[in-house]
Short mmCIF file of C-alpha atoms (C1' of nucleotides) in Angstrom, two decimals:
data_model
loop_
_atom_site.label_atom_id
_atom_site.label_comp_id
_atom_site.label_asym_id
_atom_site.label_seq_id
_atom_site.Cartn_x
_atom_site.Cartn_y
_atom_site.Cartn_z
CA UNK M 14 0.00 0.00 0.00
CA UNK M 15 1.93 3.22 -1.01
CA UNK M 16 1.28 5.60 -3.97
CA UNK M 17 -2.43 4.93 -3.73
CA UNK M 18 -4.05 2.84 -0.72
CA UNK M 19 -5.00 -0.14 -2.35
CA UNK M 20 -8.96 -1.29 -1.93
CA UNK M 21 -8.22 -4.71 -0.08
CA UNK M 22 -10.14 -6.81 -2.53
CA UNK M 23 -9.01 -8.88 -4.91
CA UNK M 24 -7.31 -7.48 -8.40
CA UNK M 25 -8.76 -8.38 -10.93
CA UNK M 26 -5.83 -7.48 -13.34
CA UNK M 27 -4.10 -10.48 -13.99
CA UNK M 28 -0.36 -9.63 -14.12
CA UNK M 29 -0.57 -6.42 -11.40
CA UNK M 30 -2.19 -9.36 -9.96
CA UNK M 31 0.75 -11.29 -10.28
CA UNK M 32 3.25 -8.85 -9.29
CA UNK M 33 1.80 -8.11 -5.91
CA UNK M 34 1.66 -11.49 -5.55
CA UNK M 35 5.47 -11.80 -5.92
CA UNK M 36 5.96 -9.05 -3.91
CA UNK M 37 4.13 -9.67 -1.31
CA UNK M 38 5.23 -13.04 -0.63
CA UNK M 39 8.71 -12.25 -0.51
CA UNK M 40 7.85 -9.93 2.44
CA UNK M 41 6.06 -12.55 3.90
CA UNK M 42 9.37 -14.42 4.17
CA UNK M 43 11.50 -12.29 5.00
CA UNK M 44 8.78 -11.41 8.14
CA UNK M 45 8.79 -15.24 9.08
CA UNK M 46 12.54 -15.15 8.98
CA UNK M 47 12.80 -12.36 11.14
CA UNK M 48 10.09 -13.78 13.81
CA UNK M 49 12.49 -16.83 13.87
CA UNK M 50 15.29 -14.93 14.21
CA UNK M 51 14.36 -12.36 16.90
CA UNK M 52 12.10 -14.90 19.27
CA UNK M 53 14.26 -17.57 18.74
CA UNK M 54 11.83 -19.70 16.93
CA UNK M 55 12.97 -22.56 14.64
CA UNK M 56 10.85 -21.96 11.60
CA UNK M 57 10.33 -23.06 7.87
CA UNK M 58 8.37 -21.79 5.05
CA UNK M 59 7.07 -24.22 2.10
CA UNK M 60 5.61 -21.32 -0.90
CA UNK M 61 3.56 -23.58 -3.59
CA UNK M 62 4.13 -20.66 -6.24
CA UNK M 63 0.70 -20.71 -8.43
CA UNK M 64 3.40 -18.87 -11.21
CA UNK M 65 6.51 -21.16 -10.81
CA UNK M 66 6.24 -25.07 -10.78
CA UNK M 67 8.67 -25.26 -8.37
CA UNK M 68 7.98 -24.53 -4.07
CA UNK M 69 9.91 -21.74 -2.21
CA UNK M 70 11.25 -23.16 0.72
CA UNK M 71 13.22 -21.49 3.34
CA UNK M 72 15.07 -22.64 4.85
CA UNK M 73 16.75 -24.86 2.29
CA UNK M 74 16.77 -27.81 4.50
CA UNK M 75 15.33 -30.78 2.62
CA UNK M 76 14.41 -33.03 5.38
CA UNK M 77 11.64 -29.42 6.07
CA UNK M 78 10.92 -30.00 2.17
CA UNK M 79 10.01 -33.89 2.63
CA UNK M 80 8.07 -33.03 6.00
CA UNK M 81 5.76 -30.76 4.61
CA UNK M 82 5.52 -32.21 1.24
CA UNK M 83 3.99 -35.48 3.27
CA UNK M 84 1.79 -33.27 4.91
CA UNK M 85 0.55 -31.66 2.06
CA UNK M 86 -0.08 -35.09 0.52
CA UNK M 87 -3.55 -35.47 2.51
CA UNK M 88 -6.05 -33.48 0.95
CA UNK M 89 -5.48 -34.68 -2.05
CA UNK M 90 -6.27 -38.55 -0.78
CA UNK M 91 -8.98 -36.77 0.66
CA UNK M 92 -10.59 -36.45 -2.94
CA UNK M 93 -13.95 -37.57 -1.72
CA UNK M 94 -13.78 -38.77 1.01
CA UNK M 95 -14.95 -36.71 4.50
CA UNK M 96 -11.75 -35.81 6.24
CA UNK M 97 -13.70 -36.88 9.26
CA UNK M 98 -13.78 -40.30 8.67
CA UNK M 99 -10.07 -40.82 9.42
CA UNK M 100 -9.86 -44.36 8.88
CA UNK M 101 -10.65 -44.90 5.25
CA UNK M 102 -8.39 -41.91 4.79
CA UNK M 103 -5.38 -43.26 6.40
CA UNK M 104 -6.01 -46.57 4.26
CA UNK M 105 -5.73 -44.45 1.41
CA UNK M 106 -2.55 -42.75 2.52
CA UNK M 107 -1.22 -46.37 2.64
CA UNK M 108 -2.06 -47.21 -0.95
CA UNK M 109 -0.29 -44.25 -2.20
CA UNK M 110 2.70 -44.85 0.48
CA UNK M 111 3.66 -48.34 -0.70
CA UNK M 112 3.73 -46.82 -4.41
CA UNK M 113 5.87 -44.53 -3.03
CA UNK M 114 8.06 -47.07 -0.98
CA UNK M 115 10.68 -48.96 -3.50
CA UNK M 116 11.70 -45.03 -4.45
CA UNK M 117 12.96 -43.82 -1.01
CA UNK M 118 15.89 -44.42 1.53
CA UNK M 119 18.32 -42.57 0.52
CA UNK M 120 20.71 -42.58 3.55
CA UNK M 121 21.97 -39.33 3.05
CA UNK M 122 18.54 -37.58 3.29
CA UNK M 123 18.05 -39.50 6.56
CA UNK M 124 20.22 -36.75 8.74
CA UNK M 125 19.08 -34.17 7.19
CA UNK M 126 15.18 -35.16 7.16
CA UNK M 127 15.40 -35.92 11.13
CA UNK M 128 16.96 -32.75 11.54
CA UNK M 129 14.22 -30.93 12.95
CA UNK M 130 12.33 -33.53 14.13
CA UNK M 131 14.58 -34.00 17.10
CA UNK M 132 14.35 -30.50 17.95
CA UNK M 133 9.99 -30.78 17.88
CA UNK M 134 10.60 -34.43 19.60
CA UNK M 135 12.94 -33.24 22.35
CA UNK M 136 10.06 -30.40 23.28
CA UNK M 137 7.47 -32.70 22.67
CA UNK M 138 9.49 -34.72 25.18
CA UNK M 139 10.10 -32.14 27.81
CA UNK M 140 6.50 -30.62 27.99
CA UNK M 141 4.84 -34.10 27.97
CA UNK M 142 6.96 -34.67 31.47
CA UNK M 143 5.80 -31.88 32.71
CA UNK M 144 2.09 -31.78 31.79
CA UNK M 145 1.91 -35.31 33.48
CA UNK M 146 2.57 -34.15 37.12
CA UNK M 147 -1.11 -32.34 36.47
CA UNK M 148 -3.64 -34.59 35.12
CA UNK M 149 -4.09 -38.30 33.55
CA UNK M 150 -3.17 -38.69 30.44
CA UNK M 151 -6.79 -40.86 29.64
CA UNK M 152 -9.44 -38.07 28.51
CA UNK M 153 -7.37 -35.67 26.78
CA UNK M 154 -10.27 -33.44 26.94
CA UNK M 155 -10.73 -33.00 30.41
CA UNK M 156 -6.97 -32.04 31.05
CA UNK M 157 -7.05 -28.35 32.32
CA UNK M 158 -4.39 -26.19 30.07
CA UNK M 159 -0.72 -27.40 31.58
CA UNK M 160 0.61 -24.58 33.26
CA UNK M 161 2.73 -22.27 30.70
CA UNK M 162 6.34 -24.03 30.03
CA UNK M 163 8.83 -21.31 28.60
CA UNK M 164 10.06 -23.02 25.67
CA UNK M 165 11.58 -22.64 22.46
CA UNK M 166 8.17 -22.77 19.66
CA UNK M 167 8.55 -23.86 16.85
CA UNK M 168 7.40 -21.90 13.87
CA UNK M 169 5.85 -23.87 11.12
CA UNK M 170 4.04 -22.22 7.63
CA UNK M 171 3.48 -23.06 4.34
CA UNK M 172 1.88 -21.37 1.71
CA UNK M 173 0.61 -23.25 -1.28
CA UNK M 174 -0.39 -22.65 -4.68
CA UNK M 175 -1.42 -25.20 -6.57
CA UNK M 176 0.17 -25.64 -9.44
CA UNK M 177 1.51 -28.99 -9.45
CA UNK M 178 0.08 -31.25 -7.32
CA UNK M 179 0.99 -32.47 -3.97
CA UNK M 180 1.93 -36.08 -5.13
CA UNK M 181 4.04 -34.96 -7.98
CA UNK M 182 6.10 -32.69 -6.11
CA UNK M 183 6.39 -35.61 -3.34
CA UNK M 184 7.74 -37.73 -6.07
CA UNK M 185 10.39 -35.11 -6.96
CA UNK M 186 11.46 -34.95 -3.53
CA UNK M 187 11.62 -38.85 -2.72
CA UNK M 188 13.65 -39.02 -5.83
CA UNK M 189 15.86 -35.94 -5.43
CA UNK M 190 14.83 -34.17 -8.09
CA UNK M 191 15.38 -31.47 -6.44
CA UNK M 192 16.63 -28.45 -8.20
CA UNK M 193 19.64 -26.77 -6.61
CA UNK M 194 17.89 -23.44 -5.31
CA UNK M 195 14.38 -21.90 -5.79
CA UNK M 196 14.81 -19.78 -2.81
CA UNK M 197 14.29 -16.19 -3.29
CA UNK M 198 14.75 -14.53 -0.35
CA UNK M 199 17.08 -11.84 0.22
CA UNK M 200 16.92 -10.70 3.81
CA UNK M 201 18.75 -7.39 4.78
CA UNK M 202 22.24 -7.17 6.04
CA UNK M 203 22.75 -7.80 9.14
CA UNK M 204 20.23 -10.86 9.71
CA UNK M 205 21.96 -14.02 12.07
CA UNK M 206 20.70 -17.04 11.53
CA UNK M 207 21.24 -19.23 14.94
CA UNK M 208 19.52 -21.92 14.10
CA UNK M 209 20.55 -23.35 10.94
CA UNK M 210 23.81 -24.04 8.81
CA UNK M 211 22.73 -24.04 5.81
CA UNK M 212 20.88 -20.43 5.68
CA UNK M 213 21.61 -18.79 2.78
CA UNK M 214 20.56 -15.33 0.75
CA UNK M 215 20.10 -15.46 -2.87
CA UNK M 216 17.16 -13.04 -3.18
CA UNK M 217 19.10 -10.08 -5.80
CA UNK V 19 11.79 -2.02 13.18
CA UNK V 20 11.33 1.65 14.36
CA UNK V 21 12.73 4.14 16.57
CA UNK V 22 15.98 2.04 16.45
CA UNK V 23 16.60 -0.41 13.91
CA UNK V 24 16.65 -3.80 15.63
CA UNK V 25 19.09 -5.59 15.51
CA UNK V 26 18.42 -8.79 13.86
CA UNK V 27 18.98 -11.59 16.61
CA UNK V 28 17.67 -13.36 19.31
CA UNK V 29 16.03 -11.25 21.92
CA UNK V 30 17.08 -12.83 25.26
CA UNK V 31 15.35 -10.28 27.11
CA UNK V 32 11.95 -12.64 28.01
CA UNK V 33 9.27 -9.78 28.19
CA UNK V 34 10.65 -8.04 24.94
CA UNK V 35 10.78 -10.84 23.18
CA UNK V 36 6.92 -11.90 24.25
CA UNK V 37 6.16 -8.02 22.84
CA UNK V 38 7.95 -8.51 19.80
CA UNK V 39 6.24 -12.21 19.01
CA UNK V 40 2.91 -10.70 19.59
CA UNK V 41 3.09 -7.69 17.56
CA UNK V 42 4.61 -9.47 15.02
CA UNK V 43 2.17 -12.70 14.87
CA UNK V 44 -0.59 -10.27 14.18
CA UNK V 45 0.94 -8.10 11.51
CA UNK V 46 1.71 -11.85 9.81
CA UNK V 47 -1.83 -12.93 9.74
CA UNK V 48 -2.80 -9.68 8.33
CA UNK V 49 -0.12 -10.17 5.86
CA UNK V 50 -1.63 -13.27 5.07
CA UNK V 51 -5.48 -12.01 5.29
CA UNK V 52 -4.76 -9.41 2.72
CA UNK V 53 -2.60 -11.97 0.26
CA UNK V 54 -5.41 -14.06 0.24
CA UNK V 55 -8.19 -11.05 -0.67
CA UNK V 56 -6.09 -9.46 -2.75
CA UNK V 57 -5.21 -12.52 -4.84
CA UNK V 58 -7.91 -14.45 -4.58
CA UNK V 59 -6.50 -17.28 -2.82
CA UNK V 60 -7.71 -19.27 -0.16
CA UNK V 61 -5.97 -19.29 2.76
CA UNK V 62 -5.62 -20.25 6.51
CA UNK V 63 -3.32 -19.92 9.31
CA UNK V 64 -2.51 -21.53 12.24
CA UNK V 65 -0.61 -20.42 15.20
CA UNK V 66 0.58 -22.32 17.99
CA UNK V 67 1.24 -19.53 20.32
CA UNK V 68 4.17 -20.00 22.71
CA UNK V 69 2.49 -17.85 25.49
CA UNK V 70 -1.00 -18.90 25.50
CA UNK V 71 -2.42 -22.93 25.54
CA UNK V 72 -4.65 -22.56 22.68
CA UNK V 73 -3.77 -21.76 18.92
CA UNK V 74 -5.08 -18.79 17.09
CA UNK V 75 -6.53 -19.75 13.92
CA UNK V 76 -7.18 -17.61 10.59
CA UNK V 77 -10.17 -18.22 9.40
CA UNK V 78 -11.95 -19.92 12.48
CA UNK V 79 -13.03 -22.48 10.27
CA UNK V 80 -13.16 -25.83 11.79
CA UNK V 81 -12.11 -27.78 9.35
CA UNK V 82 -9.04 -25.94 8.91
CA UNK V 83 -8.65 -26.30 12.48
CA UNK V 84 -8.93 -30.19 12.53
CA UNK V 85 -7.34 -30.83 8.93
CA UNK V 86 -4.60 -28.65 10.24
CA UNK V 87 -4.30 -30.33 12.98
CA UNK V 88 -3.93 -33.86 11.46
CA UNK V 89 -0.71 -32.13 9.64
CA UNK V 90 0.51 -31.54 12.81
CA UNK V 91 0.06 -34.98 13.97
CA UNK V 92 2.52 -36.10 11.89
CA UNK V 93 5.49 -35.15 13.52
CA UNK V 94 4.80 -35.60 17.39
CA UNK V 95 4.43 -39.80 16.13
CA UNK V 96 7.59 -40.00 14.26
CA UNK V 97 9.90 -39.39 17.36
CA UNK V 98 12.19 -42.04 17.53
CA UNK V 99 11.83 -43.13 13.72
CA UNK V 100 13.17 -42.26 10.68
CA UNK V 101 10.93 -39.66 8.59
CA UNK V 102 12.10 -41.31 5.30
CA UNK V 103 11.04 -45.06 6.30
CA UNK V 104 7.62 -43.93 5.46
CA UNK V 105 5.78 -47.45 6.21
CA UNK V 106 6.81 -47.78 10.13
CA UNK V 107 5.86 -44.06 9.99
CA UNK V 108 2.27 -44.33 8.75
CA UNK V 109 2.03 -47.90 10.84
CA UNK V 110 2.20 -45.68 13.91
CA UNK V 111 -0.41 -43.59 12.45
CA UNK V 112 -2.89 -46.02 11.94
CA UNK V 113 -2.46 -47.00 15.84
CA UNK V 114 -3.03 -43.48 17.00
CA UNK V 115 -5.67 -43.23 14.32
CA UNK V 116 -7.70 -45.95 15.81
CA UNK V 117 -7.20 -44.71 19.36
CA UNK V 118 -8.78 -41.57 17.79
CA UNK V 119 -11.79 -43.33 16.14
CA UNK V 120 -14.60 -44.03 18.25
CA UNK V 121 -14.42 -40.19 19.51
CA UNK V 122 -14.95 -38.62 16.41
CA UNK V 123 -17.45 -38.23 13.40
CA UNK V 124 -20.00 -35.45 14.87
CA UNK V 125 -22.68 -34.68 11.60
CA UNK V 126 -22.21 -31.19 12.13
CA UNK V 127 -18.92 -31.21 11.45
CA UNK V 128 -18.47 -32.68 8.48
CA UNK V 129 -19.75 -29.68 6.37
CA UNK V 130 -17.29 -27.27 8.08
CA UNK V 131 -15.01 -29.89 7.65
CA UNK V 132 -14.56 -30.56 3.60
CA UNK V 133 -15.85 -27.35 2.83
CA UNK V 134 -11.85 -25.88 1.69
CA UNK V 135 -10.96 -29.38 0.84
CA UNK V 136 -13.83 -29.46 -1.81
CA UNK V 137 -12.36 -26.53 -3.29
CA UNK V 138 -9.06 -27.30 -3.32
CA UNK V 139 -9.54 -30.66 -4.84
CA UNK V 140 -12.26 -29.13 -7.63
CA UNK V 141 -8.19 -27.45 -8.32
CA UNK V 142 -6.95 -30.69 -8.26
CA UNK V 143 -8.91 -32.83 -10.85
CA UNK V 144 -9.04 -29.72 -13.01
CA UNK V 145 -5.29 -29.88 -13.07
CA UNK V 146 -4.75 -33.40 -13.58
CA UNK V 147 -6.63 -32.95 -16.74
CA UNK V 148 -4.80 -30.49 -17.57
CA UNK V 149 -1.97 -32.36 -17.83
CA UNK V 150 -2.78 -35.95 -18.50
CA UNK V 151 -2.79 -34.63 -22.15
CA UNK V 152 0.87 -34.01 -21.63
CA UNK V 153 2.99 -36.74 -20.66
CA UNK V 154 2.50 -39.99 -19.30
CA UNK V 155 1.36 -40.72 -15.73
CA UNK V 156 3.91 -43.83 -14.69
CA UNK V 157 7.19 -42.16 -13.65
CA UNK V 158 6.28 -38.73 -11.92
CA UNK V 159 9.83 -37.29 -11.41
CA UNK V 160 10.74 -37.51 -15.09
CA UNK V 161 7.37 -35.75 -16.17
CA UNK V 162 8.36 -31.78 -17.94
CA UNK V 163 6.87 -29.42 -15.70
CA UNK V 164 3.38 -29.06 -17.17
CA UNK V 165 2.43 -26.13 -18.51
CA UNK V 166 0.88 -22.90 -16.59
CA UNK V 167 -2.41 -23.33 -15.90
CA UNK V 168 -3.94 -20.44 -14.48
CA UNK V 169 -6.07 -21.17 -11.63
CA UNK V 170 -6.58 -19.88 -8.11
CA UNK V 171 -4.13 -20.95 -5.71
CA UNK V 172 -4.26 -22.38 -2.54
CA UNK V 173 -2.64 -20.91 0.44
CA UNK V 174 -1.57 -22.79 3.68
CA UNK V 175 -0.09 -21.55 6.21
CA UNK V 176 0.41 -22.61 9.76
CA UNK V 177 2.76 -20.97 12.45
CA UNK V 178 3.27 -23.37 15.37
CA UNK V 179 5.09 -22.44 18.95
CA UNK V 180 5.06 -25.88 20.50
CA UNK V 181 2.87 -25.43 23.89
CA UNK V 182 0.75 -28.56 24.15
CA UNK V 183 1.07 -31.21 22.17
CA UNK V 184 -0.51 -31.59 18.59
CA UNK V 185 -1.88 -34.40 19.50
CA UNK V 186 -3.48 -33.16 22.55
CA UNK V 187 -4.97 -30.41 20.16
CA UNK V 188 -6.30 -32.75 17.94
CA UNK V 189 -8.29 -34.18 20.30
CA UNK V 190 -9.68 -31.59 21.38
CA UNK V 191 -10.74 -30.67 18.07
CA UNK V 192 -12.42 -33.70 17.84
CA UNK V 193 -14.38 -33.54 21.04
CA UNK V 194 -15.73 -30.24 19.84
CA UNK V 195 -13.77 -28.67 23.06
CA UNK V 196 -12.88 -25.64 20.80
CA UNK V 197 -13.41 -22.60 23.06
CA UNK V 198 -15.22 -19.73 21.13
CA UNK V 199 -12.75 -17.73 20.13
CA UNK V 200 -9.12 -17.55 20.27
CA UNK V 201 -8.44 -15.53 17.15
CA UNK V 202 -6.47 -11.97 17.52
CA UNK V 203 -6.65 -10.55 14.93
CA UNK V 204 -8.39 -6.88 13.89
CA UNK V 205 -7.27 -6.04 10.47
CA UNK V 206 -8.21 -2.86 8.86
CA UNK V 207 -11.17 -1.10 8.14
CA UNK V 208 -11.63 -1.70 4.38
CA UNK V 209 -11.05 -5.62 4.65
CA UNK V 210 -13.39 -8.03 2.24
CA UNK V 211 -13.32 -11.58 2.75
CA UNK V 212 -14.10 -12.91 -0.55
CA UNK V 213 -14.31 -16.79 0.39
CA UNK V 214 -14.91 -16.96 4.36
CA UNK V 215 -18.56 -16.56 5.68
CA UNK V 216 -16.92 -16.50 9.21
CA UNK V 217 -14.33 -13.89 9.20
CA UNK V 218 -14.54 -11.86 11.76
CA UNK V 219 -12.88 -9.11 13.97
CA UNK V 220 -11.78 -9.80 17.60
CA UNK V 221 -8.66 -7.71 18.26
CA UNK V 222 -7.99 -6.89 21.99
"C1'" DA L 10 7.41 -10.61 -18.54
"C1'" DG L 11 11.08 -8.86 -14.97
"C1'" DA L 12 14.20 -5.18 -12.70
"C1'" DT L 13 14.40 -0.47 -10.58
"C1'" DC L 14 12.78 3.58 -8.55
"C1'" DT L 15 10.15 6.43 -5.34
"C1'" DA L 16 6.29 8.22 -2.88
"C1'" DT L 17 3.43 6.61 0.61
"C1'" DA L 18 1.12 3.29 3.47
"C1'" DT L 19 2.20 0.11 7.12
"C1'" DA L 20 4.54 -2.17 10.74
"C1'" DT L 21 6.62 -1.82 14.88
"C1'" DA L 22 10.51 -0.59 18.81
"C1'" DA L 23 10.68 2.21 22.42
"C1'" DC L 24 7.96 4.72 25.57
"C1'" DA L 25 4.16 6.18 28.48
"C1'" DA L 26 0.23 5.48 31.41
"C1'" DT B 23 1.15 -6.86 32.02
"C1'" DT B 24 -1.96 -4.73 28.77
"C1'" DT B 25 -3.05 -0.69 26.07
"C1'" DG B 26 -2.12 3.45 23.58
"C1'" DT B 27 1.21 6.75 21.32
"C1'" DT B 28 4.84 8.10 18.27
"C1'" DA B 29 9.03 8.19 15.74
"C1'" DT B 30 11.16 5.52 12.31
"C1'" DA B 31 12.16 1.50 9.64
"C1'" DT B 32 10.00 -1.31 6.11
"C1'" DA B 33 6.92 -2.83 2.62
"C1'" DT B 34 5.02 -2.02 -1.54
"C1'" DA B 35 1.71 0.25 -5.56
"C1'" DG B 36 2.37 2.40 -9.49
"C1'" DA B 37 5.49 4.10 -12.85
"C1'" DT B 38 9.37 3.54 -15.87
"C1'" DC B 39 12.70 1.04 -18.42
#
DNA sequence: AGATCTATATATAACAA
DNA sequence: TTTGTTATATATAGATC
């Protein structure tokens, strides 16, 4: 919003449509970088571009690239079917995952991939010791709100466009077809990155 | 960003850095809001606050809340296991998954449920169409990036602190224990929600 | 279409109550 | 600690190349 305060509704014009688009998701990145930066949060960003066939991802970590890809897998096995009924959906996800299964494994992805997982599990971990000196563990429901634990969150968004679909962008993944960089995301100067090695700018 | 230019790094004072996620979380969903009205796509958000026991969601659509929440799943059950040995992974799922059943399929919530999922898989099948005329079907990763489709995108985002458990969350969201309201977030006056019936303002 | 520029609208750090 | 205010840093719409 500058040079003219733009009517919040949706633009019709197809490429200023575009262009805001670009430009506004590149500040959306650079704002979840800095939130992870400043609080301390450990966070990742998954852009499905509807303009580009390939996802955004900061940061480059492909073990955050495989996570979320899996997650995103479930609508579409939803097709449908009511997400409700969670049993016929997970037998779905198991059809599609033993298509999937001869193409994995890769031993090199495993570090990577488990990366952040250990960070979630090890809070996951912590709280759930705490939380059980409170309540039984039976009816979930019933357990009053744990008393706050100061902890390190963890930031997680994605933003998806769809122009591929889940699956095929899955498949990439499993079979590291994954092109060098599609990060654009040039934060300013003086940004620190605590969390991860393999932060990067490329951004322009 | 103002009145000194932060300096881009952990906060490790506790109460500034509270301020500082706060402010920030809310000018991020707005960021979002007004990506999705101004480009017409359909979005949600979730964040798992760090300070407070519930998440806020964007739009307070149940069915974002719950599919959401299934994402989120995901992670808390692969602890000890590898991400990339995908069977073992969704074995573990099905267990919890049954655990889940019996508490779950409420009539009313179906509808609130599939009502993005409809839409985003209407995307789907319209894309797959697209480009079955295009290359073959068999081996995914060596299929040319299919030509741009123009279509209204899909946004997803979710921001997660970890505070309880996702899987305490998602069972909660399946007993209906959803307090009213936990969103924060007052955007501006000239806002138009397009796609959500339920948007609303809550601020404060 | 994408890269740059610039005037303004917004976001927000530091204060104040 | 929340809320409101204000000075500045940023984000970005529209224009230009």
């Amino acid at each position: 919003m500058t040079r003219k305060k733009v009517k919040l509704a949706f633009i019709t014009n197809d490429s200023a449509r575009k262009a805001t688009f670009k430009k506004r998701k590149k500040g959306l990145m650079k704002k979840v970088s800095e939130l992870s930066t400043l609080c301390g949060i450990d966070a990742w960003a998954i852009i499905y571009n509807p303009y580009e066939n390939q996802p955004e991802v900061w940061p480059n970590t492909m073990g955050v690239q495989c996570m979320l890809a899996e997650f995103k897998r479930m609508p579409e096995m939803e097709q449908s079917k009511k997400m409700v009924n969670q049993e016929s959906f997970i037998r779905q996800m198991i059809a599609k995952a033993s298509e999937q299964q001869k193409k994995q494994s890769k031993e090199n992805r495993e570090k990577e991939m488990t990366e952040h997982l250990k960070e979630i599990n090890k809070r996951i971990e912590a709280f759930k010791k705490e939380a059980s000196t409170s309540s039984s563990t039976a009816d979930v429901s019933q357990v009053a709100a744990p008393p706050p634990v100061e902890q390190k969150p963890v930031v997680e968004l994605g933003l998806e466009g769809m122009q591929r679909t889940q699956t095929e962008w899955f498949n990439d993944c499993m079979n590291n077809n994954i092109s060098e960089q599609q990060i654009g995301f040039g934060h300013g100067d003086e940004m620190i990155m605590p969390n991860f090695s393999d932060n990067h700018n490329t951004g322009v």
